[in-house]
Coordinates of C-alpha atoms in Angstrom, one line a residue:
M198 CA 22.0 -55.8 26.8
S199 CA 19.8 -53.6 24.4
K200 CA 18.7 -55.3 21.1
T201 CA 20.8 -54.2 18.2
L202 CA 18.6 -51.8 15.8
N203 CA 19.6 -51.9 12.3
A204 CA 19.6 -48.4 10.5
I205 CA 19.9 -46.3 7.4
I206 CA 21.1 -43.0 6.4
V207 CA 20.0 -41.0 3.7
D208 CA 21.6 -36.9 2.9
D209 CA 23.1 -36.0 -0.5
E210 CA 26.6 -34.8 0.7
R211 CA 28.6 -37.9 1.4
L212 CA 30.6 -36.0 4.2
A213 CA 27.5 -35.9 6.0
R214 CA 26.9 -39.4 5.9
K215 CA 30.6 -40.1 6.8
E216 CA 30.4 -38.4 9.7
L217 CA 26.7 -39.4 10.8
I218 CA 28.3 -43.3 10.8
L219 CA 31.7 -42.6 12.7
M220 CA 29.6 -41.1 15.6
L221 CA 27.1 -43.8 15.6
N222 CA 29.8 -46.2 16.0
D223 CA 30.3 -45.0 19.5
F224 CA 26.6 -47.0 19.9
A225 CA 27.1 -50.7 20.2
N226 CA 23.6 -51.4 19.3
I227 CA 23.5 -49.6 16.3
N228 CA 24.5 -51.3 13.3
V229 CA 24.1 -48.9 9.9
I230 CA 23.4 -51.1 7.0
G231 CA 23.4 -48.8 4.1
E232 CA 23.5 -45.6 3.0
A233 CA 21.5 -43.3 0.0
A234 CA 22.7 -40.3 -1.3
D235 CA 19.1 -40.0 -2.8
I236 CA 15.2 -40.9 -2.3
K237 CA 14.9 -43.4 -5.0
T238 CA 18.2 -45.6 -3.6
A239 CA 16.4 -45.1 0.5
Q240 CA 13.8 -46.4 -1.2
K241 CA 15.1 -49.9 -2.2
L242 CA 17.4 -50.0 0.9
L243 CA 13.8 -50.1 3.1
S244 CA 11.8 -52.1 0.2
E245 CA 15.4 -55.3 0.6
N246 CA 15.8 -55.0 4.8
S247 CA 14.5 -54.7 7.6
V248 CA 15.4 -50.9 9.1
D249 CA 14.4 -49.8 12.5
L250 CA 16.0 -46.7 11.9
V251 CA 16.3 -43.5 9.2
F252 CA 18.2 -40.9 9.6
L253 CA 16.9 -38.7 7.1
D254 CA 18.2 -35.0 5.6
I255 CA 15.4 -33.5 5.2
Q256 CA 16.9 -31.1 2.1
M257 CA 18.6 -32.5 -0.7
P258 CA 18.5 -31.1 -4.3
G259 CA 15.5 -31.6 -6.2
E260 CA 13.5 -33.5 -3.5
S261 CA 13.0 -33.5 0.3
G262 CA 12.9 -36.2 3.1
F263 CA 9.6 -35.6 3.6
D264 CA 9.3 -37.2 0.2
L265 CA 10.3 -40.8 1.8
I266 CA 7.8 -40.5 4.8
N267 CA 5.1 -42.4 2.8
S268 CA 7.7 -45.5 2.1
I269 CA 9.1 -45.7 5.7
P270 CA 7.2 -49.0 7.5
I271 CA 5.0 -47.0 10.4
K272 CA 7.7 -49.3 12.9
T273 CA 10.9 -47.4 11.7
K274 CA 11.2 -44.7 13.3
V275 CA 12.2 -41.5 11.8
I276 CA 15.5 -39.3 13.2
F277 CA 15.6 -35.9 10.8
V278 CA 18.9 -34.3 10.2
T279 CA 19.2 -30.9 8.8
A280 CA 21.0 -27.7 8.9
F281 CA 17.7 -25.9 9.3
D282 CA 15.9 -25.2 12.0
E283 CA 12.6 -24.1 10.4
Y284 CA 11.6 -27.9 9.5
A285 CA 12.2 -28.7 13.1
I286 CA 7.9 -28.7 13.9
R287 CA 7.1 -30.1 10.6
A288 CA 9.7 -33.0 11.6
F289 CA 7.2 -33.4 14.7
D290 CA 3.9 -32.8 13.0
V291 CA 5.0 -36.0 10.7
N292 CA 5.4 -38.4 13.6
A293 CA 9.7 -38.5 13.6
L294 CA 11.2 -39.3 16.5
D295 CA 13.2 -36.4 16.9
Y296 CA 15.4 -34.2 14.8
L297 CA 19.3 -33.3 14.7
L298 CA 20.7 -30.0 13.6
K299 CA 23.9 -30.1 11.4
P300 CA 26.4 -30.3 12.4
V301 CA 25.5 -32.8 14.8
N302 CA 26.2 -32.4 18.3
P303 CA 27.3 -35.8 19.9
K304 CA 25.6 -35.2 23.2
R305 CA 22.8 -34.4 21.1
L306 CA 23.1 -37.5 19.2
K307 CA 23.7 -39.7 22.3
E308 CA 20.1 -38.0 24.0
T309 CA 18.0 -39.1 20.7
I310 CA 20.1 -42.7 21.1
E311 CA 19.5 -42.9 25.0
R312 CA 15.7 -42.0 23.7
I313 CA 15.3 -44.8 21.2
E314 CA 16.9 -47.2 23.5
E315 CA 14.4 -46.2 26.4
L316 CA 11.7 -46.8 23.6
S317 CA 12.4 -50.3 22.3
K318 CA 13.1 -51.3 26.0
N319 CA 9.9 -50.4 27.2
D320 CA 8.0 -51.6 23.8
S321 CA 6.1 -48.6 23.3
T322 CA 3.6 -47.8 21.2
A323 CA 3.6 -45.5 18.3
E324 CA 1.6 -42.8 20.1
N325 CA 4.2 -42.9 23.4
S326 CA 7.1 -41.9 20.5
K327 CA 5.5 -38.6 20.2
K328 CA 6.7 -38.2 23.5
L329 CA 8.3 -34.3 24.1
L330 CA 11.5 -34.1 26.0
E331 CA 12.1 -31.1 28.1
S332 CA 14.6 -30.1 26.5
D333 CA 12.7 -30.0 22.9
R334 CA 12.2 -27.1 20.9
L335 CA 8.9 -26.3 18.8
L336 CA 8.3 -23.7 15.9
V337 CA 5.2 -21.7 16.8
T338 CA 3.7 -18.2 16.7
L339 CA 4.7 -15.7 19.9
N340 CA 3.5 -11.8 19.5
S341 CA 3.6 -12.9 15.3
K342 CA 6.5 -14.3 14.9
L343 CA 7.6 -17.5 14.5
Q344 CA 9.9 -18.6 17.3
F345 CA 11.1 -21.6 18.5
I346 CA 10.6 -22.4 22.8
K347 CA 12.0 -24.8 24.9
I348 CA 9.1 -27.2 26.2
K349 CA 10.2 -26.5 29.8
N350 CA 9.6 -22.8 29.4
I351 CA 6.3 -22.9 28.8
I352 CA 4.3 -22.1 31.9
Y353 CA 1.3 -22.8 30.5
I354 CA -1.5 -23.8 27.6
S355 CA -4.9 -23.2 28.0
A356 CA -7.6 -23.8 24.8
A357 CA -9.4 -21.2 23.1
G358 CA -11.5 -22.2 20.4
D359 CA -9.9 -24.1 17.1
Y360 CA -6.6 -23.7 18.9
T361 CA -4.3 -23.5 21.8
E362 CA -2.4 -20.9 23.8
I363 CA 0.9 -20.4 24.7
Q364 CA 2.6 -18.6 27.6
T365 CA 5.9 -19.0 28.7
G366 CA 8.8 -17.9 31.3
D367 CA 9.6 -14.5 29.3
N368 CA 6.3 -13.6 29.5
Q369 CA 5.3 -14.2 25.5
K370 CA 2.1 -15.7 23.9
G371 CA 1.7 -17.8 21.1
I372 CA -1.3 -19.8 19.2
T373 CA -0.6 -23.6 17.7
F374 CA -3.5 -25.5 16.0
K375 CA -3.1 -28.7 17.9
S376 CA -6.0 -29.3 20.8
I377 CA -5.4 -29.7 24.3
K378 CA -5.6 -33.6 24.3
E379 CA -2.5 -34.0 21.4
W380 CA -1.1 -31.7 24.1
E381 CA -1.8 -33.6 27.3
A382 CA -0.5 -36.8 25.0
R383 CA 2.6 -34.9 24.5
L384 CA 4.2 -33.8 27.0
P385 CA 6.7 -35.1 29.5
E386 CA 4.0 -36.3 32.7
N387 CA 7.0 -34.9 35.2
L388 CA 6.4 -31.9 34.5
F389 CA 3.1 -31.4 33.5
A390 CA -0.3 -31.7 34.5
R391 CA -3.7 -31.1 32.9
I392 CA -6.1 -29.0 35.3
H393 CA -9.0 -28.1 33.7
R394 CA -10.6 -30.0 30.1
S395 CA -8.8 -26.2 28.9
T396 CA -6.0 -25.9 30.6
I397 CA -2.7 -28.0 31.1
V398 CA 0.1 -26.5 33.4
N399 CA 4.1 -27.2 34.2
L400 CA 4.2 -27.7 37.8
E401 CA 8.0 -26.2 37.9
F402 CA 5.8 -22.7 37.6
V403 CA 3.3 -23.8 40.5
E404 CA 3.9 -21.2 42.7
R405 CA 0.6 -22.2 45.8
I406 CA -2.5 -24.0 45.2
E407 CA -5.5 -23.0 47.0
E408 CA -8.8 -24.0 48.6
W409 CA -11.6 -22.2 47.0
F410 CA -15.7 -22.7 47.5
Q411 CA -17.4 -25.7 47.2
K412 CA -14.6 -27.9 48.2
S413 CA -12.7 -26.7 45.1
Y414 CA -9.6 -25.6 44.1
R415 CA -7.8 -22.3 42.4
I416 CA -4.1 -23.0 40.9
H417 CA -1.2 -19.9 40.9
L418 CA 1.5 -19.6 39.0
K419 CA 4.9 -17.9 38.6
S420 CA 4.3 -14.5 36.2
V421 CA 0.8 -15.0 35.8
K422 CA -1.2 -12.6 37.2
E423 CA -5.1 -14.5 36.9
P424 CA -5.0 -17.9 39.1
F425 CA -7.3 -21.3 37.2
D426 CA -9.8 -23.2 38.2
V427 CA -9.2 -26.9 38.7
S428 CA -12.0 -29.1 37.9
R429 CA -13.0 -31.8 40.8
R430 CA -11.7 -34.4 37.8
Y431 CA -8.1 -33.5 38.2
T432 CA -7.8 -32.4 41.9
S433 CA -6.6 -35.9 43.2
K434 CA -3.9 -35.8 40.9
L435 CA -3.0 -32.8 41.1
K436 CA -2.8 -33.2 45.0
E437 CA -0.9 -36.3 44.7
R438 CA 1.7 -34.7 42.5
F439 CA 2.3 -32.2 45.8
S440 CA 1.8 -34.5 48.4

């Protein structure tokens, strides 16, 4: 049986709070212990109760959900609820577990709750709570424009100085200011593999792996003209993934 998790809902819209409470009633392990229409009330709830989850609206009159972050205990998981896509990437940057777009989709909410249950069951660390899902989207600069991309559509990520380059399946290139190490920690391990100190690839796009010189290897990816070198450090792990 899953552990019961105490939750609060912070949203200035009363109807939005009530709708979310009704949806959460379908999950026996989620116990909504309070709701708040503003940051001050939310801070009071957090100080007086043991709260496992905060469903937090981002944009409220005269204040922002981000203003509450410093008042939320480290062990408490945050799920941002917003009508504004533009906030999605910042939600991840402040270590929110997930974000839900309004109106909240029941299927999407179910995915979030299942993710929470899995993390609780495995007693995951704070680092693991940052893990991205294949279905997650990120806001990145693609061809000089901010656009959302799905994690599963990333072909590869490569280091480029102080930032990283992303190549997507629809032949677009983007940049982010996350390091390769940060990407490696957050990307789903079943889908991505690091092949070099400067490169991470999507295994679904691997076309072939060929032996190169001195027992080294190169990897060819679909829709990518040039192959990538596989460093010896990562060769055995990569071969295991395809064995």
